[in-house]
mmCIF file of C-alpha atoms in Angstrom:
data_model
loop_
_atom_site.group_PDB
_atom_site.id
_atom_site.type_symbol
_atom_site.label_atom_id
_atom_site.label_comp_id
_atom_site.label_asym_id
_atom_site.label_seq_id
_atom_site.Cartn_x
_atom_site.Cartn_y
_atom_site.Cartn_z
ATOM 1 C CA MET B 1 -54.362 17.522 -31.030
ATOM 2 C CA LEU B 2 -52.942 19.873 -28.201
ATOM 3 C CA LYS B 3 -50.615 17.252 -26.957
ATOM 4 C CA TYR B 4 -49.070 16.929 -30.020
ATOM 5 C CA ILE B 5 -48.854 20.419 -31.258
ATOM 6 C CA ALA B 6 -47.026 20.911 -27.756
ATOM 7 C CA GLN B 7 -44.616 18.174 -28.535
ATOM 8 C CA ARG B 8 -43.727 19.472 -31.998
ATOM 9 C CA VAL B 9 -42.934 23.118 -30.502
ATOM 10 C CA VAL B 10 -40.814 21.639 -27.925
ATOM 11 C CA LEU B 11 -38.689 19.625 -30.416
ATOM 12 C CA ALA B 12 -38.785 22.678 -32.832
ATOM 13 C CA ILE B 13 -37.369 24.759 -29.907
ATOM 14 C CA CYS B 14 -34.382 21.920 -29.643
ATOM 15 C CA ILE B 15 -33.541 21.745 -32.862
ATOM 16 C CA MET B 16 -33.306 25.143 -33.623
ATOM 17 C CA LEU B 17 -30.968 25.236 -29.844
ATOM 18 C CA VAL B 18 -28.509 22.372 -31.384
ATOM 19 C CA ALA B 19 -28.506 23.436 -35.212
ATOM 20 C CA THR B 20 -27.707 27.188 -34.172
ATOM 21 C CA SER B 21 -25.342 26.116 -31.440
ATOM 22 C CA GLY B 22 -22.970 23.985 -33.580
ATOM 23 C CA LEU B 23 -23.353 26.178 -36.299
ATOM 24 C CA TYR B 24 -21.556 28.882 -34.191
ATOM 25 C CA ALA B 25 -19.112 26.323 -32.832
ATOM 26 C CA ILE B 26 -18.411 25.775 -36.332
ATOM 27 C CA MET B 27 -18.119 29.426 -37.861
ATOM 28 C CA VAL B 28 -15.500 30.728 -34.684
ATOM 29 C CA SER B 29 -13.363 27.677 -35.251
ATOM 30 C CA LEU B 30 -12.508 28.114 -39.034
ATOM 31 C CA PRO B 31 -9.178 29.331 -39.378
ATOM 32 C CA GLY B 32 -8.472 32.983 -39.937
ATOM 33 C CA ASP B 33 -8.701 35.793 -38.081
ATOM 34 C CA PRO B 34 -12.130 37.505 -38.627
ATOM 35 C CA THR B 35 -11.035 41.056 -37.423
ATOM 36 C CA THR B 36 -8.674 41.704 -39.848
ATOM 37 C CA ILE B 37 -11.050 40.688 -42.689
ATOM 38 C CA LEU B 38 -13.130 43.430 -41.209
ATOM 39 C CA LEU B 39 -10.727 45.837 -40.132
ATOM 40 C CA GLY B 40 -8.384 45.721 -42.984
ATOM 41 C CA PRO B 41 -4.929 44.514 -43.125
ATOM 42 C CA ARG B 42 -3.430 48.360 -42.118
ATOM 43 C CA SER B 43 -5.322 47.769 -38.512
ATOM 44 C CA THR B 44 -3.209 47.814 -35.899
ATOM 45 C CA PRO B 45 -2.789 44.433 -33.138
ATOM 46 C CA GLU B 46 -3.954 46.967 -30.567
ATOM 47 C CA MET B 47 -7.145 47.982 -32.709
ATOM 48 C CA ARG B 48 -7.815 44.044 -33.423
ATOM 49 C CA ALA B 49 -7.488 43.261 -29.703
ATOM 50 C CA ASP B 50 -10.111 45.480 -28.734
ATOM 51 C CA PHE B 51 -12.176 44.751 -31.805
ATOM 52 C CA ARG B 52 -11.994 40.689 -30.840
ATOM 53 C CA ALA B 53 -12.755 42.079 -26.903
ATOM 54 C CA GLN B 54 -15.784 43.919 -28.616
ATOM 55 C CA MET B 55 -17.113 40.825 -30.346
ATOM 56 C CA GLY B 56 -16.906 38.587 -27.402
ATOM 57 C CA LEU B 57 -14.344 36.065 -29.282
ATOM 58 C CA ASP B 58 -11.753 36.072 -26.529
ATOM 59 C CA ASP B 59 -14.038 34.352 -24.168
ATOM 60 C CA PRO B 60 -14.349 30.607 -23.739
ATOM 61 C CA LEU B 61 -17.178 28.777 -26.508
ATOM 62 C CA VAL B 62 -19.888 28.218 -24.098
ATOM 63 C CA VAL B 63 -19.891 31.442 -22.942
ATOM 64 C CA GLN B 64 -20.019 33.056 -25.897
ATOM 65 C CA ILE B 65 -22.486 30.106 -26.748
ATOM 66 C CA VAL B 66 -25.019 31.537 -24.407
ATOM 67 C CA GLN B 67 -24.003 34.923 -24.694
ATOM 68 C CA LEU B 68 -25.370 34.152 -28.563
ATOM 69 C CA TRP B 69 -28.883 32.740 -27.157
ATOM 70 C CA GLY B 70 -29.163 35.680 -24.803
ATOM 71 C CA ARG B 71 -28.556 38.342 -27.477
ATOM 72 C CA LEU B 72 -31.373 36.070 -29.597
ATOM 73 C CA LEU B 73 -33.617 35.474 -27.106
ATOM 74 C CA THR B 74 -33.880 39.408 -26.263
ATOM 75 C CA GLY B 75 -34.083 40.261 -29.533
ATOM 76 C CA GLU B 76 -30.709 41.653 -30.517
ATOM 77 C CA LEU B 77 -28.907 40.415 -33.176
ATOM 78 C CA GLY B 78 -25.785 42.488 -33.064
ATOM 79 C CA THR B 79 -24.541 45.102 -35.271
ATOM 80 C CA ASP B 80 -23.477 44.802 -39.081
ATOM 81 C CA TYR B 81 -20.108 45.372 -38.618
ATOM 82 C CA ALA B 82 -19.187 45.586 -42.347
ATOM 83 C CA ARG B 83 -21.547 48.502 -43.064
ATOM 84 C CA ASN B 84 -22.383 50.097 -39.703
ATOM 85 C CA ARG B 85 -25.934 48.762 -39.604
ATOM 86 C CA SER B 86 -28.284 46.602 -37.457
ATOM 87 C CA VAL B 87 -28.248 42.945 -38.276
ATOM 88 C CA ALA B 88 -31.938 43.083 -38.056
ATOM 89 C CA SER B 89 -32.202 45.824 -40.388
ATOM 90 C CA ALA B 90 -30.139 43.718 -42.868
ATOM 91 C CA ILE B 91 -31.747 40.699 -42.247
ATOM 92 C CA PHE B 92 -35.512 41.939 -42.622
ATOM 93 C CA SER B 93 -34.860 44.148 -45.773
ATOM 94 C CA ALA B 94 -33.109 40.413 -47.296
ATOM 95 C CA LEU B 95 -35.769 38.534 -46.935
ATOM 96 C CA PRO B 96 -38.806 39.107 -48.689
ATOM 97 C CA HIS B 97 -37.150 38.575 -51.250
ATOM 98 C CA THR B 98 -36.088 35.228 -50.113
ATOM 99 C CA VAL B 99 -39.455 34.338 -49.026
ATOM 100 C CA ALA B 100 -40.996 35.753 -52.271
ATOM 101 C CA LEU B 101 -38.638 33.289 -54.222
ATOM 102 C CA ILE B 102 -39.471 30.464 -52.827
ATOM 103 C CA PHE B 103 -43.033 30.118 -52.509
ATOM 104 C CA CYS B 104 -43.289 31.196 -56.013
ATOM 105 C CA ALA B 105 -41.031 28.112 -56.770
ATOM 106 C CA ILE B 106 -42.445 25.502 -54.565
ATOM 107 C CA SER B 107 -46.553 26.851 -55.551
ATOM 108 C CA TRP B 108 -45.685 26.232 -59.190
ATOM 109 C CA ALA B 109 -43.642 22.962 -58.625
ATOM 110 C CA ALA B 110 -46.143 21.204 -56.414
ATOM 111 C CA THR B 111 -48.819 22.158 -58.676
ATOM 112 C CA LEU B 112 -47.671 20.806 -61.762
ATOM 113 C CA GLY B 113 -46.268 17.835 -59.533
ATOM 114 C CA ILE B 114 -49.665 16.939 -58.188
ATOM 115 C CA VAL B 115 -51.806 17.052 -61.237
ATOM 116 C CA LEU B 116 -48.486 15.043 -63.448
ATOM 117 C CA GLY B 117 -48.522 12.620 -60.423
ATOM 118 C CA ALA B 118 -52.525 12.108 -60.425
ATOM 119 C CA PHE B 119 -52.582 11.943 -63.671
ATOM 120 C CA SER B 120 -49.365 9.330 -64.193
ATOM 121 C CA ALA B 121 -51.723 7.184 -61.358
ATOM 122 C CA ASP B 122 -54.722 7.713 -63.057
ATOM 123 C CA ARG B 123 -53.393 6.090 -66.304
ATOM 124 C CA ARG B 124 -50.736 3.537 -65.013
ATOM 125 C CA GLY B 125 -48.849 2.018 -67.872
ATOM 126 C CA GLY B 126 -50.001 4.414 -70.320
ATOM 127 C CA TRP B 127 -48.028 6.641 -72.443
ATOM 128 C CA LEU B 128 -48.524 9.549 -70.095
ATOM 129 C CA ASP B 129 -47.068 7.341 -67.094
ATOM 130 C CA ARG B 130 -43.799 6.378 -68.660
ATOM 131 C CA ILE B 131 -43.482 9.726 -70.287
ATOM 132 C CA THR B 132 -43.936 11.276 -66.583
ATOM 133 C CA GLY B 133 -41.396 8.414 -65.055
ATOM 134 C CA VAL B 134 -38.723 9.738 -67.504
ATOM 135 C CA VAL B 135 -39.152 13.343 -67.218
ATOM 136 C CA SER B 136 -39.190 12.701 -62.977
ATOM 137 C CA VAL B 137 -36.098 11.144 -62.666
ATOM 138 C CA ALA B 138 -34.751 13.286 -65.322
ATOM 139 C CA LEU B 139 -35.730 16.520 -63.003
ATOM 140 C CA LEU B 140 -34.326 15.109 -59.895
ATOM 141 C CA ALA B 141 -31.187 14.673 -61.165
ATOM 142 C CA ALA B 142 -30.814 17.991 -62.312
ATOM 143 C CA PRO B 143 -28.986 20.113 -59.707
ATOM 144 C CA SER B 144 -30.742 23.857 -59.286
ATOM 145 C CA PHE B 145 -27.053 25.402 -59.703
ATOM 146 C CA VAL B 146 -26.760 23.618 -62.856
ATOM 147 C CA VAL B 147 -30.447 24.338 -64.019
ATOM 148 C CA ALA B 148 -29.825 28.221 -63.092
ATOM 149 C CA LEU B 149 -26.539 28.765 -65.018
ATOM 150 C CA TYR B 150 -28.408 26.965 -68.666
ATOM 151 C CA SER B 151 -31.231 29.218 -67.917
ATOM 152 C CA LEU B 152 -29.362 32.363 -67.374
ATOM 153 C CA LEU B 153 -27.859 31.070 -70.695
ATOM 154 C CA ILE B 154 -30.348 30.545 -72.879
ATOM 155 C CA PHE B 155 -33.171 32.136 -71.595
ATOM 156 C CA GLY B 156 -32.099 35.240 -70.560
ATOM 157 C CA VAL B 157 -28.944 35.663 -72.696
ATOM 158 C CA MET B 158 -29.263 34.392 -75.788
ATOM 159 C CA LEU B 159 -33.206 34.587 -75.750
ATOM 160 C CA ARG B 160 -33.396 37.410 -74.055
ATOM 161 C CA TRP B 161 -36.790 36.251 -72.774
ATOM 162 C CA PHE B 162 -36.504 37.009 -69.244
ATOM 163 C CA PRO B 163 -34.101 39.821 -67.296
ATOM 164 C CA THR B 164 -31.162 38.418 -65.882
ATOM 165 C CA ILE B 165 -30.192 40.275 -62.701
ATOM 166 C CA GLY B 166 -31.648 42.030 -59.675
ATOM 167 C CA ALA B 167 -34.953 41.782 -58.227
ATOM 168 C CA GLY B 168 -37.203 43.918 -60.163
ATOM 169 C CA GLU B 169 -38.027 47.516 -59.667
ATOM 170 C CA THR B 170 -39.154 48.740 -56.353
ATOM 171 C CA GLY B 171 -42.926 49.218 -56.368
ATOM 172 C CA ASP B 172 -43.894 47.295 -59.378
ATOM 173 C CA LEU B 173 -45.246 44.078 -58.978
ATOM 174 C CA GLY B 174 -45.235 42.851 -62.639
ATOM 175 C CA SER B 175 -41.279 43.654 -62.496
ATOM 176 C CA ARG B 176 -41.046 41.624 -59.601
ATOM 177 C CA ILE B 177 -42.870 38.975 -60.944
ATOM 178 C CA TRP B 178 -40.906 39.122 -64.122
ATOM 179 C CA HIS B 179 -37.447 38.820 -62.557
ATOM 180 C CA LEU B 180 -38.768 35.939 -60.389
ATOM 181 C CA VAL B 181 -39.611 33.573 -63.722
ATOM 182 C CA LEU B 182 -36.094 31.950 -64.079
ATOM 183 C CA PRO B 183 -34.614 31.776 -60.414
ATOM 184 C CA SER B 184 -37.779 29.904 -58.992
ATOM 185 C CA PHE B 185 -37.358 27.941 -61.944
ATOM 186 C CA ALA B 186 -34.020 27.033 -61.306
ATOM 187 C CA ILE B 187 -34.748 25.737 -57.725
ATOM 188 C CA GLY B 188 -38.207 24.691 -58.367
ATOM 189 C CA ILE B 189 -38.057 22.114 -61.654
ATOM 190 C CA SER B 190 -36.349 19.510 -59.421
ATOM 191 C CA TRP B 191 -39.406 19.216 -56.855
ATOM 192 C CA VAL B 192 -41.853 18.865 -60.275
ATOM 193 C CA GLY B 193 -40.491 15.567 -60.820
ATOM 194 C CA TYR B 194 -40.248 14.342 -56.914
ATOM 195 C CA ILE B 195 -43.740 15.395 -55.963
ATOM 196 C CA ALA B 196 -44.813 14.023 -58.864
ATOM 197 C CA ARG B 197 -43.123 10.653 -57.958
ATOM 198 C CA ILE B 198 -44.428 10.748 -54.358
ATOM 199 C CA VAL B 199 -47.988 11.338 -55.312
ATOM 200 C CA ARG B 200 -48.138 8.567 -57.881
ATOM 201 C CA ALA B 201 -46.796 6.003 -55.669
ATOM 202 C CA SER B 202 -49.698 7.389 -53.218
ATOM 203 C CA MET B 203 -52.539 7.382 -55.368
ATOM 204 C CA LEU B 204 -51.987 3.980 -56.504
ATOM 205 C CA GLU B 205 -51.698 2.652 -53.047
ATOM 206 C CA THR B 206 -54.974 4.741 -52.254
ATOM 207 C CA LEU B 207 -56.618 3.617 -55.015
ATOM 208 C CA GLY B 208 -56.294 -0.154 -53.614
ATOM 209 C CA GLU B 209 -58.059 1.264 -50.360
ATOM 210 C CA SER B 210 -61.568 -0.097 -48.797
ATOM 211 C CA TYR B 211 -63.662 3.031 -48.620
ATOM 212 C CA ILE B 212 -62.467 3.665 -52.701
ATOM 213 C CA ARG B 213 -63.956 0.173 -53.940
ATOM 214 C CA THR B 214 -66.880 1.361 -51.530
ATOM 215 C CA ALA B 215 -67.540 4.670 -53.364
ATOM 216 C CA ARG B 216 -66.841 3.016 -57.077
ATOM 217 C CA SER B 217 -69.544 0.153 -56.081
ATOM 218 C CA PHE B 218 -71.888 3.223 -55.902
ATOM 219 C CA GLY B 219 -71.561 4.142 -58.852
ATOM 220 C CA LEU B 220 -69.979 7.395 -58.502
ATOM 221 C CA PRO B 221 -67.699 8.787 -61.832
ATOM 222 C CA ARG B 222 -64.387 7.700 -62.343
ATOM 223 C CA ARG B 223 -62.728 11.221 -61.679
ATOM 224 C CA VAL B 224 -64.904 11.663 -58.762
ATOM 225 C CA VAL B 225 -63.520 8.842 -56.669
ATOM 226 C CA ILE B 226 -59.983 9.711 -58.080
ATOM 227 C CA TYR B 227 -59.586 13.312 -57.815
ATOM 228 C CA LYS B 228 -62.032 14.037 -55.185
ATOM 229 C CA TYR B 229 -61.732 11.171 -52.462
ATOM 230 C CA ALA B 230 -58.584 9.294 -53.552
ATOM 231 C CA LEU B 231 -56.302 12.346 -54.159
ATOM 232 C CA ARG B 232 -57.131 14.435 -50.677
ATOM 233 C CA VAL B 233 -55.446 11.545 -49.491
ATOM 234 C CA ALA B 234 -52.659 10.801 -51.549
ATOM 235 C CA ILE B 235 -51.591 14.290 -51.327
ATOM 236 C CA LEU B 236 -50.530 13.748 -48.011
ATOM 237 C CA PRO B 237 -46.883 12.478 -48.140
ATOM 238 C CA ALA B 238 -46.114 15.139 -50.416
ATOM 239 C CA VAL B 239 -47.892 18.163 -47.936
ATOM 240 C CA GLN B 240 -44.951 16.120 -45.291
ATOM 241 C CA VAL B 241 -42.590 16.548 -48.163
ATOM 242 C CA LEU B 242 -43.472 20.017 -48.764
ATOM 243 C CA GLY B 243 -43.013 21.452 -45.641
ATOM 244 C CA VAL B 244 -39.135 20.065 -45.667
ATOM 245 C CA GLY B 245 -38.791 21.529 -49.562
ATOM 246 C CA ILE B 246 -39.876 25.141 -48.646
ATOM 247 C CA GLY B 247 -37.061 25.379 -46.110
ATOM 248 C CA GLY B 248 -34.729 22.945 -48.197
ATOM 249 C CA MET B 249 -34.917 25.478 -50.908
ATOM 250 C CA LEU B 250 -32.784 27.868 -48.826
ATOM 251 C CA SER B 251 -29.860 26.138 -49.956
ATOM 252 C CA SER B 252 -30.945 26.327 -53.448
ATOM 253 C CA ALA B 253 -31.983 30.112 -53.123
ATOM 254 C CA VAL B 254 -28.040 30.790 -52.641
ATOM 255 C CA PHE B 255 -26.937 29.653 -55.805
ATOM 256 C CA ALA B 256 -30.300 31.234 -57.730
ATOM 257 C CA GLU B 257 -29.622 34.690 -56.014
ATOM 258 C CA ILE B 258 -25.680 34.603 -56.619
ATOM 259 C CA VAL B 259 -26.280 33.430 -60.023
ATOM 260 C CA PHE B 260 -29.136 35.916 -60.803
ATOM 261 C CA SER B 261 -27.559 38.830 -58.384
ATOM 262 C CA ARG B 262 -30.596 38.958 -56.636
ATOM 263 C CA PRO B 263 -30.787 40.781 -52.876
ATOM 264 C CA GLY B 264 -32.382 37.686 -50.776
ATOM 265 C CA LEU B 265 -31.418 35.896 -47.569
ATOM 266 C CA GLY B 266 -29.147 33.208 -49.527
ATOM 267 C CA SER B 267 -26.895 35.772 -50.913
ATOM 268 C CA LEU B 268 -26.361 37.937 -47.642
ATOM 269 C CA ILE B 269 -25.480 34.852 -45.818
ATOM 270 C CA PHE B 270 -22.693 34.296 -48.379
ATOM 271 C CA GLU B 271 -21.339 37.536 -48.122
ATOM 272 C CA SER B 272 -20.943 37.453 -44.563
ATOM 273 C CA VAL B 273 -19.525 34.191 -44.271
ATOM 274 C CA SER B 274 -17.240 35.068 -47.243
ATOM 275 C CA GLY B 275 -16.460 38.459 -44.937
ATOM 276 C CA ARG B 276 -16.511 36.301 -41.669
ATOM 277 C CA ASN B 277 -18.988 38.562 -40.392
ATOM 278 C CA TYR B 278 -19.858 36.659 -37.769
ATOM 279 C CA PRO B 279 -22.596 38.628 -36.605
ATOM 280 C CA VAL B 280 -24.944 38.687 -39.664
ATOM 281 C CA VAL B 281 -24.105 34.951 -40.489
ATOM 282 C CA MET B 282 -25.244 34.321 -37.065
ATOM 283 C CA GLY B 283 -28.585 36.344 -37.264
ATOM 284 C CA ALA B 284 -29.154 34.985 -40.420
ATOM 285 C CA MET B 285 -29.033 31.566 -39.628
ATOM 286 C CA PHE B 286 -31.006 31.647 -36.568
ATOM 287 C CA VAL B 287 -33.785 32.861 -38.962
ATOM 288 C CA ALA B 288 -33.055 30.684 -42.032
ATOM 289 C CA ILE B 289 -33.404 27.269 -38.978
ATOM 290 C CA GLY B 290 -36.412 29.256 -37.325
ATOM 291 C CA PHE B 291 -37.772 29.404 -41.164
ATOM 292 C CA PHE B 292 -36.998 25.653 -41.832
ATOM 293 C CA VAL B 293 -38.557 24.241 -38.395
ATOM 294 C CA ALA B 294 -41.452 26.270 -38.815
ATOM 295 C CA CYS B 295 -42.266 24.878 -42.075
ATOM 296 C CA THR B 296 -41.922 21.618 -41.269
ATOM 297 C CA LEU B 297 -44.221 22.549 -38.246
ATOM 298 C CA LEU B 298 -46.825 23.859 -39.864
ATOM 299 C CA ALA B 299 -46.461 20.586 -42.320
ATOM 300 C CA ASP B 300 -47.144 17.744 -39.564
ATOM 301 C CA LEU B 301 -50.148 20.396 -38.264
ATOM 302 C CA VAL B 302 -51.685 20.298 -41.763
ATOM 303 C CA ASN B 303 -51.315 16.805 -42.296
ATOM 304 C CA ILE B 304 -53.044 16.354 -38.461
ATOM 305 C CA VAL B 305 -56.058 18.682 -40.231
ATOM 306 C CA LEU B 306 -55.966 16.895 -43.658
ATOM 307 C CA ASP B 307 -56.054 12.937 -42.212
ATOM 308 C CA PRO B 308 -58.603 12.149 -39.744
ATOM 309 C CA ARG B 309 -57.147 8.705 -38.867
ATOM 310 C CA GLN B 310 -54.085 10.580 -37.431
ATOM 311 C CA ARG B 311 -56.536 12.508 -35.406
ATOM 312 C CA ALA B 312 -57.990 9.489 -34.149
ATOM 313 C CA GLY B 313 -54.492 8.344 -33.500
ATOM 314 C CA ARG B 314 -52.828 11.120 -31.276
#
């Protein structure tokens, strides 16, 4: 178990190293001079040259990447030149909004998807199974930005059931939750169908296992066999997918935060990329990559805990 955890941690560190370095290399290779954008069109060549030297953009790419990792490892994420603040304060003021949005979306999507998948497998070939199959495929085909736009227009503008912009009043939990409804619906709806299909397929496979037949032979009620014994194993593939899904929702959160004018890590990255604000982009991307890797690692460890067969195999 400890050996497996150590291997996964080392792999996670390598992924962060390669992904962050690659993103930085791509970003600095983009056309355009970031100093002109940050300093404005009236800046003199001398001012731009001094600013480039201050940002370290005149050094070779390898040196820039080494310096970047030196700053990241010491916790020095740099300065947000556009707003004259530290990158760390910019990131950690935006991060809670994105984390709340992602976990709200994945919580209701996972709950509904697992329930639909289990019911569908329990009633294989029935009307609920057919409806779930059609709805699942339809939800999988719906892009998050399209869902965000239409949910904003229908439920926010036309029906006026939910607020359309912002993250709610500070200190008002009810307002914060109410403002999360539409954005979490937009980025979570496609995962309902995905998780339902995974749980259904896994449940059908699990119901054919020998220990399930043994449980049935002892006369245990059907619901106990399915929802107590079979479902515990059937949700394991969904748990692993959820680890990737939580991290992958960061990309969907970008669209949701832009459409609904929410503060968050996604909108911060979008604004920083548009303004070529390299320190903020790299600091935010480092946190986003770390969040993604941590969620994937946590999902693997949860799978090991839930599935004794994997512990024995290790």
